[in-house]
Short mmCIF file of C-alpha atoms in Angstrom, two decimals:
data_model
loop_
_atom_site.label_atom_id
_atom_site.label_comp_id
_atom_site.label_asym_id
_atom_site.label_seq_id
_atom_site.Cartn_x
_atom_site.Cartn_y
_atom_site.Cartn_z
CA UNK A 30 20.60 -0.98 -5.22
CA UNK A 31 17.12 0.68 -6.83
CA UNK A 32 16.34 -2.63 -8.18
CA UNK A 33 17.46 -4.63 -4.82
CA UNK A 34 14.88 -2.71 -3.59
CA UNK A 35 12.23 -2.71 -5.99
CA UNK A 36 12.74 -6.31 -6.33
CA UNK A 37 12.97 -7.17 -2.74
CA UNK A 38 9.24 -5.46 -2.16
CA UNK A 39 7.81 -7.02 -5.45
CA UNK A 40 8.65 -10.66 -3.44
CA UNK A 41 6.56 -10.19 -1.13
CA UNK A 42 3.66 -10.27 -3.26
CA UNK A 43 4.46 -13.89 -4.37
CA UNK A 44 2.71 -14.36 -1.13
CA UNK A 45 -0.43 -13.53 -1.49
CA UNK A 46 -2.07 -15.86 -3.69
CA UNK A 47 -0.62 -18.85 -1.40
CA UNK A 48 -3.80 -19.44 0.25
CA UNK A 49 -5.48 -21.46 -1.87
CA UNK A 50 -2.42 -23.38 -2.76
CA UNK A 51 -2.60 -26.13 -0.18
CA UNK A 52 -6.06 -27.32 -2.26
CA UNK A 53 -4.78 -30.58 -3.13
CA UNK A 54 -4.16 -31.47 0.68
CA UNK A 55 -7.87 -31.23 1.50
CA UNK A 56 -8.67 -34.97 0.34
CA UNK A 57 -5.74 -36.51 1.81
CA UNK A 58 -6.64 -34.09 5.26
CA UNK A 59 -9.98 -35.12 4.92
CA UNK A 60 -9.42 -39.09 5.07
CA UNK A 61 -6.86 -38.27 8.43
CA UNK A 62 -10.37 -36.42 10.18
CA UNK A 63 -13.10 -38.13 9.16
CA UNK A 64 -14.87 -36.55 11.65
CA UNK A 65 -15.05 -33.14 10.11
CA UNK A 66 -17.01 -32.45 7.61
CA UNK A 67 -15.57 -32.46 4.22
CA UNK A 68 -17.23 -28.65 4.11
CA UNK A 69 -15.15 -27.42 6.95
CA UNK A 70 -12.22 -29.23 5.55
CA UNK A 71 -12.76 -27.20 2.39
CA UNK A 72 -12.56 -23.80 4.63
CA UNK A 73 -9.15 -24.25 5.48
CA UNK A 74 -8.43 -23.50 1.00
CA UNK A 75 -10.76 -20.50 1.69
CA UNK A 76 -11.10 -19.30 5.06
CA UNK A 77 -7.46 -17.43 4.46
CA UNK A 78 -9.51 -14.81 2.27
CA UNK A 79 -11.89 -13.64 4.85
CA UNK A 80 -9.04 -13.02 7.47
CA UNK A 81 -7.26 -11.07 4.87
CA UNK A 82 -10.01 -8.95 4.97
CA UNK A 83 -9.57 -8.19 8.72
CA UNK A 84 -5.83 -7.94 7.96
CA UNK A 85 -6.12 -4.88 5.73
CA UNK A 86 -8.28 -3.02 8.15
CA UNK A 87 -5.94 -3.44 11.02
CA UNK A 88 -3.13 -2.72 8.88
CA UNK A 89 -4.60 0.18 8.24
CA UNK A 90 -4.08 1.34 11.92
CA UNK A 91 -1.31 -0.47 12.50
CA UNK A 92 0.92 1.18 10.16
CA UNK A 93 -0.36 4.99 11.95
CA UNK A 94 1.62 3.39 14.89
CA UNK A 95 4.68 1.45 13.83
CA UNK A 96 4.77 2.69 9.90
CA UNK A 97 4.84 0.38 7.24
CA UNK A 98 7.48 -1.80 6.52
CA UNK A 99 7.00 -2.93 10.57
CA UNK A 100 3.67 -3.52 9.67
CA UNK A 101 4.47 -5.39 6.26
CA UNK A 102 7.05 -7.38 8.50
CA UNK A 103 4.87 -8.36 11.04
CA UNK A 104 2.62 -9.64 8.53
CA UNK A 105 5.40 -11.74 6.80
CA UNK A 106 6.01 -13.16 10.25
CA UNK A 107 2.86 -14.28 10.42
CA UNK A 108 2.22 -16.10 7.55
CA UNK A 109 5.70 -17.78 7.84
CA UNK A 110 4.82 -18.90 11.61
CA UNK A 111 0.88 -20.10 11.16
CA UNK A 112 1.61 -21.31 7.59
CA UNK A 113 4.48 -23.71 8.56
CA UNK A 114 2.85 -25.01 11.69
CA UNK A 115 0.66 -27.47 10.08
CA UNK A 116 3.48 -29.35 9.39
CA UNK A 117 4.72 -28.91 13.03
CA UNK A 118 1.75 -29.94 14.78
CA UNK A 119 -1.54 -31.05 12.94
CA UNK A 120 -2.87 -33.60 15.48
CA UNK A 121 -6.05 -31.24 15.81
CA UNK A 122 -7.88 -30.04 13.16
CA UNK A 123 -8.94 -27.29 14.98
CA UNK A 124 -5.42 -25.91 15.69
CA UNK A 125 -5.19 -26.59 11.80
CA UNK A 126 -8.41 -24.09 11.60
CA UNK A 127 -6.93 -21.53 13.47
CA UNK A 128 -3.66 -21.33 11.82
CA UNK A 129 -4.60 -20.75 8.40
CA UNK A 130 -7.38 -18.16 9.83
CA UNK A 131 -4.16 -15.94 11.14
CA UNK A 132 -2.25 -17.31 7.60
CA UNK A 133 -4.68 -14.88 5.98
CA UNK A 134 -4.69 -12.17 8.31
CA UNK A 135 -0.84 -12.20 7.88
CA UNK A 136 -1.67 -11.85 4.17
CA UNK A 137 -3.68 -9.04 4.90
CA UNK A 138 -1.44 -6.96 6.98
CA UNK A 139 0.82 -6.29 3.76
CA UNK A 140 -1.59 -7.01 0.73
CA UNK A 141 -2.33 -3.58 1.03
CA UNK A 142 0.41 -1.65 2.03
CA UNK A 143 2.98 -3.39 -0.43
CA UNK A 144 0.93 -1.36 -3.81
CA UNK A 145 0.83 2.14 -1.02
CA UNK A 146 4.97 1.75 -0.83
CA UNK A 147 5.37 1.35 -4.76
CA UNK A 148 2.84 4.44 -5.38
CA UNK A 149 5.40 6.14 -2.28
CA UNK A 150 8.70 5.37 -4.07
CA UNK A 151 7.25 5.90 -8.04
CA UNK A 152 4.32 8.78 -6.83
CA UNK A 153 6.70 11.03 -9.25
CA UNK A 154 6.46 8.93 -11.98
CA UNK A 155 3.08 7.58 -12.80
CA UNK A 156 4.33 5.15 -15.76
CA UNK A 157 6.94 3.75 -13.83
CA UNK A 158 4.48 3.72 -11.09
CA UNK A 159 2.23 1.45 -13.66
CA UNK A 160 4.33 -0.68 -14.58
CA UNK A 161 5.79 -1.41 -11.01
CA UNK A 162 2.15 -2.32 -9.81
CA UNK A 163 1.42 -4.45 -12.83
CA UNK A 164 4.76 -6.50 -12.16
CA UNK A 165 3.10 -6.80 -8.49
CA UNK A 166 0.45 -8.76 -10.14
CA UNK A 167 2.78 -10.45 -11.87
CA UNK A 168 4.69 -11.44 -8.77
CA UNK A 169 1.30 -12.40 -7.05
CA UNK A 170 0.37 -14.76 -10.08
CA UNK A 171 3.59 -16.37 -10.37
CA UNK A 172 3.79 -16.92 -6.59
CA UNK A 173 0.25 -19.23 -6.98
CA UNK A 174 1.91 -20.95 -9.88
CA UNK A 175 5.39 -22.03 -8.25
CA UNK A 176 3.78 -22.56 -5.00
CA UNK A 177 1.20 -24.80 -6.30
CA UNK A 178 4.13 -27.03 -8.27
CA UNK A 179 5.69 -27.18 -4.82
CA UNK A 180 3.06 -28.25 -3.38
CA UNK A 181 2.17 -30.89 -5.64
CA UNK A 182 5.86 -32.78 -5.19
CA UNK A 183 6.12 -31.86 -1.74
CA UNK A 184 2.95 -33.39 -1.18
CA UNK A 185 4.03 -37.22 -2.24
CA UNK A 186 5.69 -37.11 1.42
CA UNK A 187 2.62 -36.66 3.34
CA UNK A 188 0.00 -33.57 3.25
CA UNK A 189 1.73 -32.00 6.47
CA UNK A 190 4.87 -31.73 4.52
CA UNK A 191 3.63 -29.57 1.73
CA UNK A 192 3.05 -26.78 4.45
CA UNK A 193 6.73 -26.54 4.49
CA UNK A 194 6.63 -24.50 1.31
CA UNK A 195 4.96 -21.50 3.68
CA UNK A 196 9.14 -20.90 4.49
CA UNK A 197 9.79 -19.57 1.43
CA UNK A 198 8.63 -16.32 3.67
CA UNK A 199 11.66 -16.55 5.14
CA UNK A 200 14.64 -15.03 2.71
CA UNK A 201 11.44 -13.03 1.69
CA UNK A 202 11.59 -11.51 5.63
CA UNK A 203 15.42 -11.20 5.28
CA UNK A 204 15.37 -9.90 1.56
CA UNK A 205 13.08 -7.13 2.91
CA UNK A 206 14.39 -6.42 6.18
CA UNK A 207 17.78 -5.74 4.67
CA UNK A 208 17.25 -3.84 1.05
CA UNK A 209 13.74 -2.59 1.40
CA UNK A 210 14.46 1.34 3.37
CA UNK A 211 12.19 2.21 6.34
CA UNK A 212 9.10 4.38 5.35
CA UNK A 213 9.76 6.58 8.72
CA UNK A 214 6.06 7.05 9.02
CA UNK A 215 6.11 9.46 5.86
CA UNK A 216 2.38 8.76 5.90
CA UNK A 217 0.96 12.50 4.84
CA UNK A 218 4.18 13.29 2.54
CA UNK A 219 1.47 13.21 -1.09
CA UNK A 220 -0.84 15.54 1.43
CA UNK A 221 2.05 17.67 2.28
CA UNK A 222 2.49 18.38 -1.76
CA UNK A 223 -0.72 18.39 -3.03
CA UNK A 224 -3.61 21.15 -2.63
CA UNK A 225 -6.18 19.52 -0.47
CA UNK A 226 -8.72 19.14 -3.03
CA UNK A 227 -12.32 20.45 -1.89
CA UNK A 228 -15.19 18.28 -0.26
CA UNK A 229 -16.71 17.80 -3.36
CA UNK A 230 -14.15 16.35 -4.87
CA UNK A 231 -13.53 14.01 -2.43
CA UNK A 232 -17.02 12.72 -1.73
CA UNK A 233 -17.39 12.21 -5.98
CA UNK A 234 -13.76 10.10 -5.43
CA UNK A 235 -15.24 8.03 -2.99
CA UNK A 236 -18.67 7.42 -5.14
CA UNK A 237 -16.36 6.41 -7.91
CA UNK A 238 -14.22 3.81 -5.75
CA UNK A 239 -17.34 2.29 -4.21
CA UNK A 240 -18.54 2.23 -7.82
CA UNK A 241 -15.46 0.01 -8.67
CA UNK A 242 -15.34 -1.98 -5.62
CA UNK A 243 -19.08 -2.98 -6.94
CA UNK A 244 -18.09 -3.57 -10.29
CA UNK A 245 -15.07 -5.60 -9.10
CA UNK A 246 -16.44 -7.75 -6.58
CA UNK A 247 -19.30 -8.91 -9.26
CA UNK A 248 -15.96 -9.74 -11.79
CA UNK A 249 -14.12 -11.32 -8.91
CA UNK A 250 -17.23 -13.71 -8.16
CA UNK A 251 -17.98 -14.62 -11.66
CA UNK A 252 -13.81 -14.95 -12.49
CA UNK A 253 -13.16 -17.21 -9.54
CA UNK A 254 -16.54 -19.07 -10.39
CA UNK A 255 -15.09 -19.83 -13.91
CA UNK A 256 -12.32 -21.51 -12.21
CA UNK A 257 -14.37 -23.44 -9.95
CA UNK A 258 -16.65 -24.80 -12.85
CA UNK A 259 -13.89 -25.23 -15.63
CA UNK A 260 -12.90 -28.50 -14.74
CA UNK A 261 -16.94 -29.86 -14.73
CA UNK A 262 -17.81 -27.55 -18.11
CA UNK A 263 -14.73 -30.05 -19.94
CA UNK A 264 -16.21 -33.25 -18.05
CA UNK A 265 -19.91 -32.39 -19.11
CA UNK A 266 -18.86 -31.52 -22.90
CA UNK A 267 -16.91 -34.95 -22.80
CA UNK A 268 -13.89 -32.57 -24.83
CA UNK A 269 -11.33 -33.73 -21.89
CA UNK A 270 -10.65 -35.05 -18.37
CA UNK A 271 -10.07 -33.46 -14.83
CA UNK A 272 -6.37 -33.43 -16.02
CA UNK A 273 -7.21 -31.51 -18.27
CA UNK A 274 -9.30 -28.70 -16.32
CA UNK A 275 -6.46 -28.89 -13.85
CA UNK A 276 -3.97 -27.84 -16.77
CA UNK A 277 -6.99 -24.49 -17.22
CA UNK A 278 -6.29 -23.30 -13.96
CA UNK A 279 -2.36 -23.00 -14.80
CA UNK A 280 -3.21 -21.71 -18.06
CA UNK A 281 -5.11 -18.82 -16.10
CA UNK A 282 -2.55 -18.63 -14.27
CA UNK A 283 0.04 -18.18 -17.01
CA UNK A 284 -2.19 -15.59 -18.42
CA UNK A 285 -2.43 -13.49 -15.23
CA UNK A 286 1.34 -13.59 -15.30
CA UNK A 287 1.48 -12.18 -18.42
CA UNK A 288 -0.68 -9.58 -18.12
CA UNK A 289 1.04 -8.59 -14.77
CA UNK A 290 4.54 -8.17 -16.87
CA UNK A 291 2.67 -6.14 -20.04
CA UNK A 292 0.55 -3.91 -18.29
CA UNK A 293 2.74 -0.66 -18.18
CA UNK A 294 2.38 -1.02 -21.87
CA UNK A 295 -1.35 -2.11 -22.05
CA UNK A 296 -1.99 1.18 -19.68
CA UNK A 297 -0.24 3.04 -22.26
CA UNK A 298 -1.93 2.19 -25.24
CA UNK A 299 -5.70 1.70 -23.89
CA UNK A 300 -5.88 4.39 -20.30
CA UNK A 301 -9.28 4.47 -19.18
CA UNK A 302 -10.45 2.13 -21.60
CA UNK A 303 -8.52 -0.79 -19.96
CA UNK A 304 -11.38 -2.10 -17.58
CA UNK A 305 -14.39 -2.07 -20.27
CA UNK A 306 -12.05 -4.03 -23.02
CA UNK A 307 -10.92 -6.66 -20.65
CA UNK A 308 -14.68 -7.09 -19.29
CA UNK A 309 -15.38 -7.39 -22.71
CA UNK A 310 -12.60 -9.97 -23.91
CA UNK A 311 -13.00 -11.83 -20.54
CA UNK A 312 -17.01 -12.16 -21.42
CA UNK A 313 -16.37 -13.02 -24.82
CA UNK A 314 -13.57 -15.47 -23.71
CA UNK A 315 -15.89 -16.55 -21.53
CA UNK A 316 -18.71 -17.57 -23.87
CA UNK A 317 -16.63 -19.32 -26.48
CA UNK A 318 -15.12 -21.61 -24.20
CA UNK A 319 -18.87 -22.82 -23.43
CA UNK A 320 -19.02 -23.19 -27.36
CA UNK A 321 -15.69 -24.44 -27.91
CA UNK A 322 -15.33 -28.57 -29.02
CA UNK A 323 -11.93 -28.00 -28.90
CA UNK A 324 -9.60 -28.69 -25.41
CA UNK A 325 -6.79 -26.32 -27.45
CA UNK A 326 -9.04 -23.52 -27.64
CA UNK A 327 -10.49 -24.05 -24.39
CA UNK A 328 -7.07 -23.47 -23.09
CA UNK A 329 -6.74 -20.48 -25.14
CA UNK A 330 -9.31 -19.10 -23.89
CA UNK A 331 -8.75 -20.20 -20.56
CA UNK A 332 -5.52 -18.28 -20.43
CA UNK A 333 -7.31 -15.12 -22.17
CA UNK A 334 -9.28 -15.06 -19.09
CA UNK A 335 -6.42 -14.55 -16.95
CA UNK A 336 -5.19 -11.87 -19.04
CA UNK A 337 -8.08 -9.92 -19.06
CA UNK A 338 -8.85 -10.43 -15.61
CA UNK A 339 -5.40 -9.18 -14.45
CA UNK A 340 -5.25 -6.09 -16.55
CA UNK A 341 -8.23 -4.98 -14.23
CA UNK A 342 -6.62 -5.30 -10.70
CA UNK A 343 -3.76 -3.22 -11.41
CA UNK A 344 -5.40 0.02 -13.25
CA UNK A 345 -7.90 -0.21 -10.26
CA UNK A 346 -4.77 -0.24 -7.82
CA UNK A 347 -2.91 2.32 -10.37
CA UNK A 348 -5.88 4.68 -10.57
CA UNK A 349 -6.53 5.20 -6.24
CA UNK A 350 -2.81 5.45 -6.00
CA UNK A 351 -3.32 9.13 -8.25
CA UNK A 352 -5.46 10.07 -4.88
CA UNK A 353 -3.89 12.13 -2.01
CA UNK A 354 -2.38 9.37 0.27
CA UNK A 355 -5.93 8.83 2.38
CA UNK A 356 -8.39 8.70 -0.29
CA UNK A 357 -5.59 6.34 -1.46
CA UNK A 358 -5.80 3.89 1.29
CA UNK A 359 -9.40 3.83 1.41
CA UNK A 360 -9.65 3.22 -2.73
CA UNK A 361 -6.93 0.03 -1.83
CA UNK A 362 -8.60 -1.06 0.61
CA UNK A 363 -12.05 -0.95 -0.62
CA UNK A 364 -10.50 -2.94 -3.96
CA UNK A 365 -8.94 -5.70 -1.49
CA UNK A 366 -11.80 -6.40 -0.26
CA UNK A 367 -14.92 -6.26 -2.87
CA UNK A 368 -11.31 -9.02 -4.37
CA UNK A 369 -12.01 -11.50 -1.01
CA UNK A 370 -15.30 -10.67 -0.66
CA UNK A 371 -16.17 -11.74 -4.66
CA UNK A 372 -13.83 -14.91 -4.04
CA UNK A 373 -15.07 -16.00 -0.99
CA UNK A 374 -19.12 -15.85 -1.95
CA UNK A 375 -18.11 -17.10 -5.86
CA UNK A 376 -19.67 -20.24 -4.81
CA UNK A 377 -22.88 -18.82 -3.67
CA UNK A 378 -23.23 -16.49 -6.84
CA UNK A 379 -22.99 -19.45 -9.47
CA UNK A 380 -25.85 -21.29 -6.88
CA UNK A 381 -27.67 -18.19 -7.13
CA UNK A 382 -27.81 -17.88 -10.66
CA UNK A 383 -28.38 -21.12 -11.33
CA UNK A 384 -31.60 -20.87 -8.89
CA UNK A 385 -32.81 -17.53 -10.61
CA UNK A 386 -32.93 -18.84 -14.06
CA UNK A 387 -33.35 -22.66 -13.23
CA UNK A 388 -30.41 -23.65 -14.97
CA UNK A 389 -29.67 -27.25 -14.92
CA UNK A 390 -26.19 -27.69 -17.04
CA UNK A 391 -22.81 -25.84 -15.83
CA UNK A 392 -22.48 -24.82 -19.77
CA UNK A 393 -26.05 -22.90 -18.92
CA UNK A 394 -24.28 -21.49 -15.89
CA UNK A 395 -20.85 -20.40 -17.55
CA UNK A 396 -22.79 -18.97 -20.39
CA UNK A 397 -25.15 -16.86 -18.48
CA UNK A 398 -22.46 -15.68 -16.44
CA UNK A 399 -20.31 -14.62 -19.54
CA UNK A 400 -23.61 -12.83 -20.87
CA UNK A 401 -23.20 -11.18 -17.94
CA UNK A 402 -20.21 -9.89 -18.18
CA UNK A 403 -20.37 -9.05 -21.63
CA UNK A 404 -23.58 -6.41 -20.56
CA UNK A 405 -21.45 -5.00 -17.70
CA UNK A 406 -18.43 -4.51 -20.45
CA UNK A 407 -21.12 -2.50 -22.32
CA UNK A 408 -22.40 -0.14 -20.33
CA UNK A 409 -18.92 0.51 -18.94
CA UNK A 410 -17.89 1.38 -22.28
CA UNK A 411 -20.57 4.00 -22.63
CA UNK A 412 -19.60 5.47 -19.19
CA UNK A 413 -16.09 5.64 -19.99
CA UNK A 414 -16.29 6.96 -23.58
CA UNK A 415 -19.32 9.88 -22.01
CA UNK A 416 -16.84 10.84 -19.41
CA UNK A 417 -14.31 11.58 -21.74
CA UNK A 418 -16.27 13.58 -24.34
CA UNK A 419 -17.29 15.14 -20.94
CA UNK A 420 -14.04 15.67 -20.03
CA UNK A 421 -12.66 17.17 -23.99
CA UNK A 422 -15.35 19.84 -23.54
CA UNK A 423 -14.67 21.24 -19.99
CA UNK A 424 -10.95 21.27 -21.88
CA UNK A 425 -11.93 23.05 -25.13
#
């Protein structure tokens, strides 16, 4: 029954990367309203991740009134209802528009609140707690990958039809109504437990999850930018075809899934030291693949990247679930959205860096932006490693 239930909350996250999975519709949408602008076409891929946004911060109220799994089910419903209605009724593209805007605010009614219930049922058992969040990004990663394949053959019947794979919500809805136990508005039960910790305390908590929110939204823009430019870094090197950068974005993918599955252990070996490594071996990753003559080792490297990028996520989610439950929610939520935030501008931060140092190839770009990356991994490393010498004296 534990694992029912375990499992049954874990599907929900295969959910939440299912935004941009409906990519491959925008040509074939775009040639049925050639009146809209192939931009605005584009915003129905991305315009899910700014409504998620709004959906965590009125899921944040919403669950003070009707707790969480109501909350978490509402969300479901709404992501089953406005994603499948595009293949119901897509006669206007502005109907279209407005479905996928609630699609995402759905998403972000339970993005949240599905890592606060695992820190809830595991807040006694931190590694268990670890590696239950890190299978949540595993979940989340292997939801883009299965959804996307669906896509992709439901697709040959028209793009309408691919919406269809949006039900899959449904035994998700069931699967959670039924084995998933209600939270009974438990909301303060950490608080109850634990001292309150003084107002110092809290307000250097809060400088350090801004801090990370920061740090994370810079990754996020520079990850997601990787994936947008992958595809034109293989065609400019001449080393493959589109196919090709296609097959990256699965191998990032694949990566993310694994890191999602091995991160209890990863958090056991490295701690603290998990965020400054995987900047580092997602930099360096980075930089060789802008090097690399070789499609198999662009691939490799293309599916490091995942890894590394997915072992950050989860200690950030891991580390604000140690909070009392409210500095909790607002270290979650500040994390979910420096994520849509980074992914939604990603665009605008490779067209700013290009414009800053007049770059005029994407291997310039990708480069610059793994240099990047690889500076950020270094002075994280020296704030870790101070903070724990810090840390070994106030103990000795």
């Amino acid at each position: 029954m534990e694992k029912l239930k375990t499992y049954s909350l874990l599907s929900v996250a295969l959910l939440i990367s299912s935004g941009p999975v409906i990519a491959a519709n925008i040509p074939a949408i775009a040639n049925d309203f050639p009146e809209i602008s192939v931009t605005h076409v584009g915003l129905l891929t991305t315009i899910p991740s700014l409504f998620v946004i709004l959906g965590v911060l009125i899921a944040n109220r919403l669950e003070l009134l009707i707790g969480k799994k109501a909350t978490i089910l509402t969300g479901l419903g709404l992501v089953l209802l406005a994603g499948v209605f595009p293949a119901l009724y897509h006669d206007l593209f502005s109907l279209l528009f407005i479905s996928r805007c609630l699609f995402g605010l759905g998403v972000g009614l339970f993005n949240r609140l599905i890592i606060q219930m695992i820190s809830d049922m595991y807040h006694n058992n931190p590694g268990k707690q670890a590696t239950v969040i890190g299978l949540e990004s595993a979940f989340e990663g292997l939801g883009g990958i299965c959804l996307t394949l669906l896509v992709g053959q439901l697709l040959k019947m028209g793009w309408h039809t691919s919406f269809y794979v949006y039900a899959l919500a449904l035994p998700i809805v069931i699967a959670f109504l039924i084995f998933v136990p209600s939270d009974k508005k438990e909301l303060n039960r950490r608080e109850e437990v634990t001292t309150n910790p003084s107002h110092t305390n809290n307000k250097k908590a809060l400088q350090v999850m801004i801090g990370y929110g920061l740090l994370l939204f810079v990754i996020v823009a520079i990850f997601i930018n990787y994936n947008l430019q992958i595809t034109p870094l293989i065609l400019e090197k001449n080393i493959g075809t589109a196919t090709n950068g296609s097959n990256m974005i699965a191998f990032i993918g694949l990566g993310a899934f694994v890191a999602g599955f091995s991160f209890g252990k990863v958090y056991k070996t490295l701690g603290n030291y998990i965020v400054p490594l995987s900047i580092l071996l997602l930099g360096s990753s980075m930089f060789v693949t802008t090097i690399s003559h070789s499609i198999m080792l662009t691939t490799v490297c293309s599916m490091i990247i995942g890894f590394s990028f997915r072992c950050i996520m989860p200690y950030l989610l891991h580390t604000f679930a140690q909070q009392i439950a409210k500095m909790a929610k607002l270290g979650t939520t500040i994390v979910l959205i420096a994520y849509n935030l980074g992914a939604t501008l990603s665009p605008y931060e490779g067209r700013l860096i290009t414009q800053l140092l007049q770059l005029d190839t994407v291997q310039s770009l990708v480069s610059s932006n793994a240099i990047i990356l690889l500076w950020i991994s270094a002075v994280s490393l020296g704030v870790v490693t101070l903070h724990r010498k810090k840390k070994n004296i106030q103990q000795t």
